[in-house]
Amino acid sequence: MKDLLGGKGANLAEMTRLGLPVPPGFTITTEACRAYLRSGTEPGALRGEVSAHLAELERRTGKRLGIGADPLLVSVRSGAKFSMPGMMDTVLNIGLNDASVRTLAARSGDDRFAWDSYRRLIQMFGKTVLGIDGERFEERLELAVRATGVATDAELNARHVRGLVRQFKDIVRDHTGQDFPQDPRRQLDLAIRAVFDSWNGERARRYRRQEHIPENLGTAVNVVAMVFGNLGPDSGTGVAFTRDPATGHQGVYGDYLPAAQGEDVVSGTRNTVPLADLARLDRRSYDELLRIIAILENHYRDLCDIEFTIERGTLWMLQTRVGKRTPAAAFRIAVQLLDQGLIDADEALRRVSGAQLTQLMFPRFAVDERAERVATGIPASPGAAVGVAVFDSATAAARARAGERVILVRRETNPDDLDGMIAAEGILTSRGGKTSHAAVVARGMGKTCVCGAESLTVDPANGHLTLPDGTVLAEGEVLSIDGTTGHVHRGELPVVPSEVMEYFESGEVGDDDLVQAVHRLITHADAVRRLGVRANADTAEDAARARRFGAEGIGLTRTEHMFLGERRELVERLILAETDAERDAALDALLPLQTADFRELFAAMDGLPLTIRLLDPPLHEFLPDLTDLSVKAALGESDDDRLLTAVRRLHEQNPMLGLRGVRLGLVVPGLFTMQVRAIAEAAAAHRAEGGDPRPEIMIPLVGTVRELELVRADADRVVAEAGAPPIPVGTMIELPRAALTAGEIARAADFFSFGTNDLTQTVWGFSRDDVEASFFAAYLEKGIFPASPFETIDTEGVGTLINTAVTAGRSTRPDLKLGICGEHGGDPTSVHFFHNAGLDYVSCSPFRIPIARLEAGRAAATP
Amino acid sequence: MKDLLGGKGANLAEMTRLGLPVPPGFTITTEACRAYLRSGTEPGALRGEVSAHLAELERRTGKRLGIGADPLLVSVRSGAKFSMPGMMDTVLNIGLNDASVRTLAARSGDDRFAWDSYRRLIQMFGKTVLGIDGERFEERLELAVRATGVATDAELNARHVRGLVRQFKDIVRDHTGQDFPQDPRRQLDLAIRAVFDSWNGERARRYRRQEHIPENLGTAVNVVAMVFGNLGPDSGTGVAFTRDPATGHQGVYGDYLPAAQGEDVVSGTRNTVPLADLARLDRRSYDELLRIIAILENHYRDLCDIEFTIERGTLWMLQTRVGKRTPAAAFRIAVQLLDQGLIDADEALRRVSGAQLTQLMFPRFAVDERAERVATGIPASPGAAVGVAVFDSATAAARARAGERVILVRRETNPDDLDGMIAAEGILTSRGGKTSHAAVVARGMGKTCVCGAESLTVDPANGHLTLPDGTVLAEGEVLSIDGTTGHVHRGELPVVPSEVMEYFESGEVGDDDLVQAVHRLITHADAVRRLGVRANADTAEDAARARRFGAEGIGLTRTEHMFLGERRELVERLILAETDAERDAALDALLPLQTADFRELFAAMDGLPLTIRLLDPPLHEFLPDLTDLSVKAALGESDDDRLLTAVRRLHEQNPMLGLRGVRLGLVVPGLFTMQVRAIAEAAAAHRAEGGDPRPEIMIPLVGTVRELELVRADADRVVAEAGAPPIPVGTMIELPRAALTAGEIARAADFFSFGTNDLTQTVWGFSRDDVEASFFAAYLEKGIFPASPFETIDTEGVGTLINTAVTAGRSTRPDLKLGICGEHGGDPTSVHFFHNAGLDYVSCSPFRIPIARLEAGRAAATP
């Protein structure tokens, strides 16, 4: 019922159904909200329904809204399908007016309580329903505190508060030209409308964009009879968790604040006591709470997060929901519930996520007394980074070149900071959220980033930052920043490796209960998943690691990485060759090197498929940069005319859209032939040693079947000449045209591997190199993307082409093997898409293998 | 029946049906050829059918193949559906052997004729059927001529020829280990097989790729009784055209060669006489020919090209086909046939093409005695270019900078020649065909190009070229090259403008019959076409020309062109702005300039739609080049650090995939707003003067509806603020994602305009700037493309997305207006695609407007 009643409303209804002590009330549906937002007026039927429900509520409580000796007071709270904490409006104490405040005072025997409740109503109502600047009320409250000489407003007495009520009513009249509404029903109707409107408030809209919550859901409104935790020492309010949300360990956790309301806990002006203390203060309520907690855990079969109030010894449940938890807690709890028999193994798997597993695989800071936490920002890109604070990009790059570890500290970053960001261990900013330039670029680079640490004053001009207490930290001060928690520490914190990462590296489970939980859940994921998981690996070392991490093969080996280092010189000779003989000599020299590379890879992946992509990048990537070389030539530091001519000739306006991939193979005679020969000879050599090589040859950047046919014919010939058994030949599907004509391309392909990086680039027409820095932050901020399409597959655009190609390819060749080897292969959300698209495997970087395994299992375990 | 019988066979059958004197024979179908090519052996039924048809032929002629006193001799000729002149094999005189040569001699009374026929059979059969190098036979023939002291082999006497027959038979035995086959039927079967095989010969394959003839059609084989034009003075052979194929003027045109066979005409060793002379030589045959010509024209309702032979006073028709003609002839003939009532106006329109009209619109050389024609190459890119011969790229660029007109002369070009090609008026190469690098790049640039002028010896090292007669032309020699005919002249030819172009410029028809024909056909095209035709024009001058050429509006005005010249400085200020105030000042300065531009355009296009695209290219296009500026900075020639920093920051790896189009509008505050304001204010001003401005605002590079919604909301607001009536807002569909999500994008768009240049770039993943020079020539050569996808729309890839977007867009918004404004808008083939896709209009450069009008008419006139 969450769609209709929102999360809060549905849970209140659920608790009521379970017979738990929930204050009576009713919920106005999200449907009513949507109708209101569409038309701008309350749906006709709404008024009548509110009347009917209110009458029923009055009947059940035996009270009338704002009327009589014991008047009914209600709270009006928002409650969307997805939790949006603090983003929408709430009004408490609806029903109080100049008359009922007196009967409430009489009934409660607490004059101050009654008038303070009325004061709060006028303030909240004025601000959220009538749109009066909250500062107006705060000013008066502050003045009153100062005038009476007390420390906080909690110490104001009944007379003071009555005076404030008068002043607040004046503010309402001054700003709206009308008196504060005395009619309780009118208060209620206006409050409901205000909650509806708050769905489209600026804060709420920004939050939804950040959390990818759809714009059109609308919020429900919960109208609930008020209960008061601030009616003296036998009242109070608290929160409870059915397990420790930080660690997942079993037990009852929470906080209690006697003689207080919920806002008092939130405002932090008074200190809470541990929940266990409630046993001493009010044993009966405590036992009742434990009983309820057990019921709720059994019912929700999960960690519950509970808000309760005790009003003069009576326990009331105000809210419950499945509680948020840390990644470690998520894994432990899922396994505990499985062992308790509350959930089955598929459900346990669904309870954890690849994003959580990612966080468990990063090193983290050890708790260390020596380093003080000086700020907390938004955890934008995980990891633990230590380095000296530097306040500009050029210095960061210079100090990094000199061998120092650097933390780049900026108010916010812009494209001018790229060099510094590349050089830094981590990035810290005082402004901006998860979609800011710093956050987007850092995630793209895999760098630790804490952003929006607003308590820090960054002064780049003077090269220092100021802490809230006025301490000034200059350039060179060591900082430790935690991209997983958002914490910023002064000094160097020791970094401890991740036990979970050690488990994946070693394969040993040991007796750590978190590692055991991870092991059990990922083992179940492997048992149920349909998607294979392969790795993108270019070296035997990476391949071996990937195998330890559970890779069932290599989905992408980029041979260009074998053309770097000392071999660059050979590639240069190949490019500069002016005769067939020169070119052939360069290729002949490369052949044994490539063969040796492949032999190492076959050894590392013995018995498992190894997909080798023939050379993909433009040749000029192996030559010096045009600008650098031109400057050198102009300064007389280089006189290699032949090289400069070649660099100029091969220079491309848009290398991503230039002479690369299969085009190179068709235009540079002998290049692909040499690579295929190296593969065939390496396989033969490995087989001769008793090994089981399983190469697959992959052709990049095919746009039309004719390209593949030509290259394939040559490859098949070379393999046959080498006396090797046939080697499967397939292609990347990474151009829209390849996807659109996949039915034809499948005629010449044994397999497809979707290159989602390039496909995203061409479908959207932006290159990853260029745009993440320039406009992605703005696009995420404006909600144009729900997420970077380079991180999470764009299902509408790129996904449509993938589905088209899968259908067309399989209809030509039912046994066509289908994989994906872009960055998306290790992205949790995207893995589900690939599962549903019917691919055979995903391939991702070695460190993401466990995440892909887990998510592939979750996709299969999702009914 | 052309599919099955091939062009030649179908026409022979047709002439036979018309009762014309065709030598008896039969045709083996293309289906048999295809079956043979698939399986590698003759289809089982073929042998029996050949036997049956041969028996029928023997019955009808009363002769037997190679047997008896008057032996039947046959020719075996290929004949595909599409004419492939000289590309496949022919064998004449099948049926001659050691016995029948003597009876033929006796029967003809011409000993030399009989033995020479046998000599030719062995030579042709040896070369084409048995695969012996033709040189072996030629050598012997030459030796014989030299040994006997005659001038040509035509003067060898019967004894000499008998000797040659012996030697030729020895060659056959030496090379095949077997005697020349004496069995006439075996000769026939082997010859048929050889013709089948010749379909896949190297020459034929290359020709098909160049002419875009499908690979899988196969050829028919025509087996026809021999007739001999070389049986004495009352025999002869000739070709006739029913109209002048050069001009289209009516009358009988052709050549005749007495006492000769077809090969003698082709070899050019003897001079033909005008066909009119035949009236004097053989009145009866001449009259008969005229009668037949009239029958054929009436039957084919078109210019016919006829081959005939007279054997001892008897006229035989050997072949007819619809004749090739020049573009001028095509237009004149179509109108003549229309006036004769042989075809209707739609048919007349279909008889001409946009490609032909294109050629008529180029200036051409006047015939001038002073300039000698020194070579003929392949006409690769039309036009008439005059300049000094230069043999390397650097010199070409230097001389062009010095103000000279240059013809770049190379053996063949490669990417290193780009600078020279850009600098040159025209390009001349001695190697390579229509798909060579020179041809492809020149067409892309719109430069005149003649390539493959093989009689020229180009020596770039010494900077000269040598004519066939040994004359050496050095650098600086003036050449005139004709890209329409392929002619190369020495000296400067006067260039005459095109009358057809003058007609379009002035709108005056005058009394030139070619102009009249063009006028009549394009007027009919306008009457029948469904597609609107608009122009791409950025200035009032271009807009006015486009309007004269028949444009019904502007489909694309690129506002970036308004940011160049003196305004560049303002754009630089905009880009370098560090504060909002600086940026706003730059925008404020641009506003009145943009407004003035639009006012001029509204005046030029008063009453017609004017589609204005907001700024598209990356901002760094308005700044200096990074490499140039870095070199200058290194040399101390520039110390503008701020500029260099901005250039570095805005530098993109792949600007085509960078910060441009709608992204600029969303990231640079106020930029699009300023442009929209300029449009609205210019429209208001034009309207105030009594004008009728019809602006349409077009947003480039949209990938998702959200981008368009945001920009549109701002545009609508600005237009409303300016007090202008609403202006339609639409978008380019130029990214695959836009096409894939067109249904959603249509929610926010009043129109779509397909940007097929960018769409081609992203669908294929190659940029026009980079790849035309680097690998397109190789791709065309290998047959990977049938044509450059930047010239002719790629229907399978790009076309699929266009069709998808049309369907989705119209289903969201049935009144959505759909156009196309890429280069393809003026491409003849592509216009037909756009007609069929259901677009509302095409938009192309002003000079292509007449071509688009004509082709849009042809598309509509095609049933």
mmCIF file of N, CA and C in Angstrom, chain B residues 543-601:
data_model
loop_
_atom_site.group_PDB
_atom_site.id
_atom_site.type_symbol
_atom_site.label_atom_id
_atom_site.label_comp_id
_atom_site.label_asym_id
_atom_site.label_seq_id
_atom_site.Cartn_x
_atom_site.Cartn_y
_atom_site.Cartn_z
ATOM 1 N N ALA B 543 20.179 33.752 -48.848
ATOM 2 C CA ALA B 543 18.739 33.527 -48.763
ATOM 3 C C ALA B 543 18.056 34.029 -50.031
ATOM 4 N N ALA B 544 18.503 35.197 -50.506
ATOM 5 C CA ALA B 544 17.894 35.752 -51.715
ATOM 6 C C ALA B 544 18.179 34.850 -52.919
ATOM 7 N N ARG B 545 19.420 34.363 -53.016
ATOM 8 C CA ARG B 545 19.732 33.451 -54.121
ATOM 9 C C ARG B 545 18.866 32.198 -54.036
ATOM 10 N N ALA B 546 18.783 31.644 -52.821
ATOM 11 C CA ALA B 546 17.996 30.423 -52.642
ATOM 12 C C ALA B 546 16.558 30.657 -53.096
ATOM 13 N N ARG B 547 16.047 31.821 -52.791
ATOM 14 C CA ARG B 547 14.672 32.135 -53.170
ATOM 15 C C ARG B 547 14.551 32.184 -54.689
ATOM 16 N N ARG B 548 15.532 32.795 -55.356
ATOM 17 C CA ARG B 548 15.523 32.794 -56.825
ATOM 18 C C ARG B 548 15.563 31.375 -57.361
ATOM 19 N N PHE B 549 16.325 30.514 -56.679
ATOM 20 C CA PHE B 549 16.468 29.131 -57.145
ATOM 21 C C PHE B 549 15.251 28.281 -56.804
ATOM 22 N N GLY B 550 14.269 28.883 -56.143
ATOM 23 C CA GLY B 550 13.018 28.156 -55.899
ATOM 24 C C GLY B 550 12.827 27.677 -54.474
ATOM 25 N N ALA B 551 13.669 28.112 -53.542
ATOM 26 C CA ALA B 551 13.496 27.675 -52.158
ATOM 27 C C ALA B 551 12.182 28.204 -51.599
ATOM 28 N N GLU B 552 11.506 27.367 -50.836
ATOM 29 C CA GLU B 552 10.226 27.753 -50.244
ATOM 30 C C GLU B 552 10.382 28.118 -48.771
ATOM 31 N N GLY B 553 11.600 28.466 -48.407
ATOM 32 C CA GLY B 553 11.877 28.827 -47.028
ATOM 33 C C GLY B 553 13.321 28.486 -46.730
ATOM 34 N N ILE B 554 13.741 28.847 -45.499
ATOM 35 C CA ILE B 554 15.078 28.475 -45.047
ATOM 36 C C ILE B 554 14.902 27.368 -44.020
ATOM 37 N N GLY B 555 15.554 26.248 -44.255
ATOM 38 C CA GLY B 555 15.468 25.134 -43.317
ATOM 39 C C GLY B 555 16.569 25.162 -42.280
ATOM 40 N N LEU B 556 17.600 25.964 -42.539
ATOM 41 C CA LEU B 556 18.718 26.032 -41.583
ATOM 42 C C LEU B 556 19.491 27.322 -41.764
ATOM 43 N N THR B 557 19.431 28.163 -40.735
ATOM 44 C CA THR B 557 20.344 29.309 -40.648
ATOM 45 C C THR B 557 21.261 29.047 -39.466
ATOM 46 N N ARG B 558 22.556 28.979 -39.760
ATOM 47 C CA ARG B 558 23.544 28.677 -38.710
ATOM 48 C C ARG B 558 23.999 29.981 -38.083
ATOM 49 N N THR B 559 23.589 30.239 -36.865
ATOM 50 C CA THR B 559 23.921 31.535 -36.270
ATOM 51 C C THR B 559 25.400 31.657 -35.949
ATOM 52 N N GLU B 560 26.128 30.541 -35.899
ATOM 53 C CA GLU B 560 27.556 30.661 -35.566
ATOM 54 C C GLU B 560 28.296 31.489 -36.599
ATOM 55 N N HIS B 561 27.806 31.471 -37.833
ATOM 56 C CA HIS B 561 28.483 32.243 -38.865
ATOM 57 C C HIS B 561 28.365 33.746 -38.585
ATOM 58 N N MET B 562 27.403 34.093 -37.760
ATOM 59 C CA MET B 562 27.242 35.503 -37.409
ATOM 60 C C MET B 562 28.185 35.904 -36.272
ATOM 61 N N PHE B 563 28.913 34.931 -35.755
ATOM 62 C CA PHE B 563 29.799 35.215 -34.622
ATOM 63 C C PHE B 563 31.239 35.367 -35.075
ATOM 64 N N LEU B 564 31.442 35.393 -36.376
ATOM 65 C CA LEU B 564 32.812 35.451 -36.872
ATOM 66 C C LEU B 564 33.185 36.880 -37.240
ATOM 67 N N GLY B 565 34.321 37.008 -37.906
ATOM 68 C CA GLY B 565 34.755 38.319 -38.354
ATOM 69 C C GLY B 565 35.013 39.230 -37.166
ATOM 70 N N GLU B 566 34.542 40.468 -37.280
ATOM 71 C CA GLU B 566 34.835 41.455 -36.245
ATOM 72 C C GLU B 566 34.157 41.117 -34.918
ATOM 73 N N ARG B 567 33.106 40.257 -35.000
ATOM 74 C CA ARG B 567 32.380 39.949 -33.758
ATOM 75 C C ARG B 567 33.114 38.922 -32.914
ATOM 76 N N ARG B 568 34.111 38.307 -33.524
ATOM 77 C CA ARG B 568 34.881 37.306 -32.815
ATOM 78 C C ARG B 568 35.405 37.861 -31.499
ATOM 79 N N GLU B 569 35.759 39.116 -31.535
ATOM 80 C CA GLU B 569 36.325 39.739 -30.346
ATOM 81 C C GLU B 569 35.280 39.744 -29.215
ATOM 82 N N LEU B 570 34.022 39.985 -29.585
ATOM 83 C CA LEU B 570 32.963 39.972 -28.575
ATOM 84 C C LEU B 570 32.773 38.570 -28.006
ATOM 85 N N VAL B 571 32.848 37.573 -28.899
ATOM 86 C CA VAL B 571 32.687 36.196 -28.440
ATOM 87 C C VAL B 571 33.835 35.847 -27.504
ATOM 88 N N GLU B 572 35.031 36.325 -27.843
ATOM 89 C CA GLU B 572 36.173 36.080 -26.977
ATOM 90 C C GLU B 572 35.924 36.689 -25.601
ATOM 91 N N ARG B 573 35.378 37.870 -25.590
ATOM 92 C CA ARG B 573 35.067 38.508 -24.297
ATOM 93 C C ARG B 573 34.054 37.678 -23.511
ATOM 94 N N LEU B 574 33.076 37.153 -24.253
ATOM 95 C CA LEU B 574 32.061 36.307 -23.616
ATOM 96 C C LEU B 574 32.718 35.090 -22.972
ATOM 97 N N ILE B 575 33.620 34.481 -23.719
ATOM 98 C CA ILE B 575 34.241 33.251 -23.230
ATOM 99 C C ILE B 575 35.179 33.528 -22.062
ATOM 100 N N LEU B 576 35.892 34.643 -22.141
ATOM 101 C CA LEU B 576 36.889 34.930 -21.112
ATOM 102 C C LEU B 576 36.282 35.623 -19.890
ATOM 103 N N ALA B 577 34.983 35.930 -19.969
ATOM 104 C CA ALA B 577 34.346 36.649 -18.864
ATOM 105 C C ALA B 577 34.559 35.909 -17.552
ATOM 106 N N GLU B 578 34.968 36.630 -16.524
ATOM 107 C CA GLU B 578 35.164 36.005 -15.221
ATOM 108 C C GLU B 578 34.061 36.374 -14.251
ATOM 109 N N THR B 579 33.262 37.359 -14.603
ATOM 110 C CA THR B 579 32.145 37.736 -13.726
ATOM 111 C C THR B 579 30.869 37.755 -14.559
ATOM 112 N N ASP B 580 29.743 37.703 -13.856
ATOM 113 C CA ASP B 580 28.458 37.782 -14.539
ATOM 114 C C ASP B 580 28.364 39.096 -15.313
ATOM 115 N N ALA B 581 28.902 40.162 -14.728
ATOM 116 C CA ALA B 581 28.790 41.478 -15.360
ATOM 117 C C ALA B 581 29.551 41.489 -16.693
ATOM 118 N N GLU B 582 30.758 40.921 -16.693
ATOM 119 C CA GLU B 582 31.542 40.868 -17.934
ATOM 120 C C GLU B 582 30.807 40.075 -19.011
ATOM 121 N N ARG B 583 30.251 38.933 -18.574
ATOM 122 C CA ARG B 583 29.546 38.072 -19.518
ATOM 123 C C ARG B 583 28.312 38.787 -20.083
ATOM 124 N N ASP B 584 27.549 39.410 -19.192
ATOM 125 C CA ASP B 584 26.339 40.097 -19.648
ATOM 126 C C ASP B 584 26.688 41.242 -20.581
ATOM 127 N N ALA B 585 27.792 41.916 -20.320
ATOM 128 C CA ALA B 585 28.192 43.024 -21.186
ATOM 129 C C ALA B 585 28.489 42.504 -22.595
ATOM 130 N N ALA B 586 29.188 41.372 -22.667
ATOM 131 C CA ALA B 586 29.506 40.802 -23.983
ATOM 132 C C ALA B 586 28.217 40.409 -24.702
ATOM 133 N N LEU B 587 27.289 39.797 -23.975
ATOM 134 C CA LEU B 587 26.012 39.395 -24.589
ATOM 135 C C LEU B 587 25.229 40.625 -25.036
ATOM 136 N N ASP B 588 25.234 41.667 -24.211
ATOM 137 C CA ASP B 588 24.499 42.879 -24.568
ATOM 138 C C ASP B 588 25.055 43.496 -25.845
ATOM 139 N N ALA B 589 26.384 43.374 -26.012
ATOM 140 C CA ALA B 589 26.986 43.943 -27.216
ATOM 141 C C ALA B 589 26.640 43.111 -28.446
ATOM 142 N N LEU B 590 26.450 41.807 -28.250
ATOM 143 C CA LEU B 590 26.123 40.938 -29.387
ATOM 144 C C LEU B 590 24.666 41.097 -29.815
ATOM 145 N N LEU B 591 23.787 41.401 -28.859
ATOM 146 C CA LEU B 591 22.339 41.426 -29.137
ATOM 147 C C LEU B 591 21.959 42.285 -30.349
ATOM 148 N N PRO B 592 22.384 43.560 -30.403
ATOM 149 C CA PRO B 592 21.942 44.368 -31.558
ATOM 150 C C PRO B 592 22.515 43.845 -32.882
ATOM 151 N N LEU B 593 23.698 43.240 -32.841
ATOM 152 C CA LEU B 593 24.279 42.706 -34.076
ATOM 153 C C LEU B 593 23.463 41.525 -34.582
ATOM 154 N N GLN B 594 23.125 40.622 -33.653
ATOM 155 C CA GLN B 594 22.292 39.478 -34.036
ATOM 156 C C GLN B 594 20.941 39.966 -34.549
ATOM 157 N N THR B 595 20.365 40.934 -33.861
ATOM 158 C CA THR B 595 19.059 41.444 -34.269
ATOM 159 C C THR B 595 19.132 41.978 -35.700
ATOM 160 N N ALA B 596 20.187 42.708 -35.993
ATOM 161 C CA ALA B 596 20.335 43.263 -37.342
ATOM 162 C C ALA B 596 20.441 42.137 -38.378
ATOM 163 N N ASP B 597 21.205 41.075 -38.040
ATOM 164 C CA ASP B 597 21.320 39.935 -38.956
ATOM 165 C C ASP B 597 19.943 39.363 -39.272
ATOM 166 N N PHE B 598 19.166 39.156 -38.220
ATOM 167 C CA PHE B 598 17.866 38.512 -38.417
ATOM 168 C C PHE B 598 16.922 39.421 -39.199
ATOM 169 N N ARG B 599 17.028 40.716 -38.991
ATOM 170 C CA ARG B 599 16.158 41.621 -39.759
ATOM 171 C C ARG B 599 16.443 41.495 -41.244
ATOM 172 N N GLU B 600 17.710 41.424 -41.592
ATOM 173 C CA GLU B 600 18.050 41.252 -43.013
ATOM 174 C C GLU B 600 17.489 39.950 -43.562
ATOM 175 N N LEU B 601 17.612 38.897 -42.760
ATOM 176 C CA LEU B 601 17.109 37.591 -43.215
ATOM 177 C C LEU B 601 15.591 37.609 -43.357
#
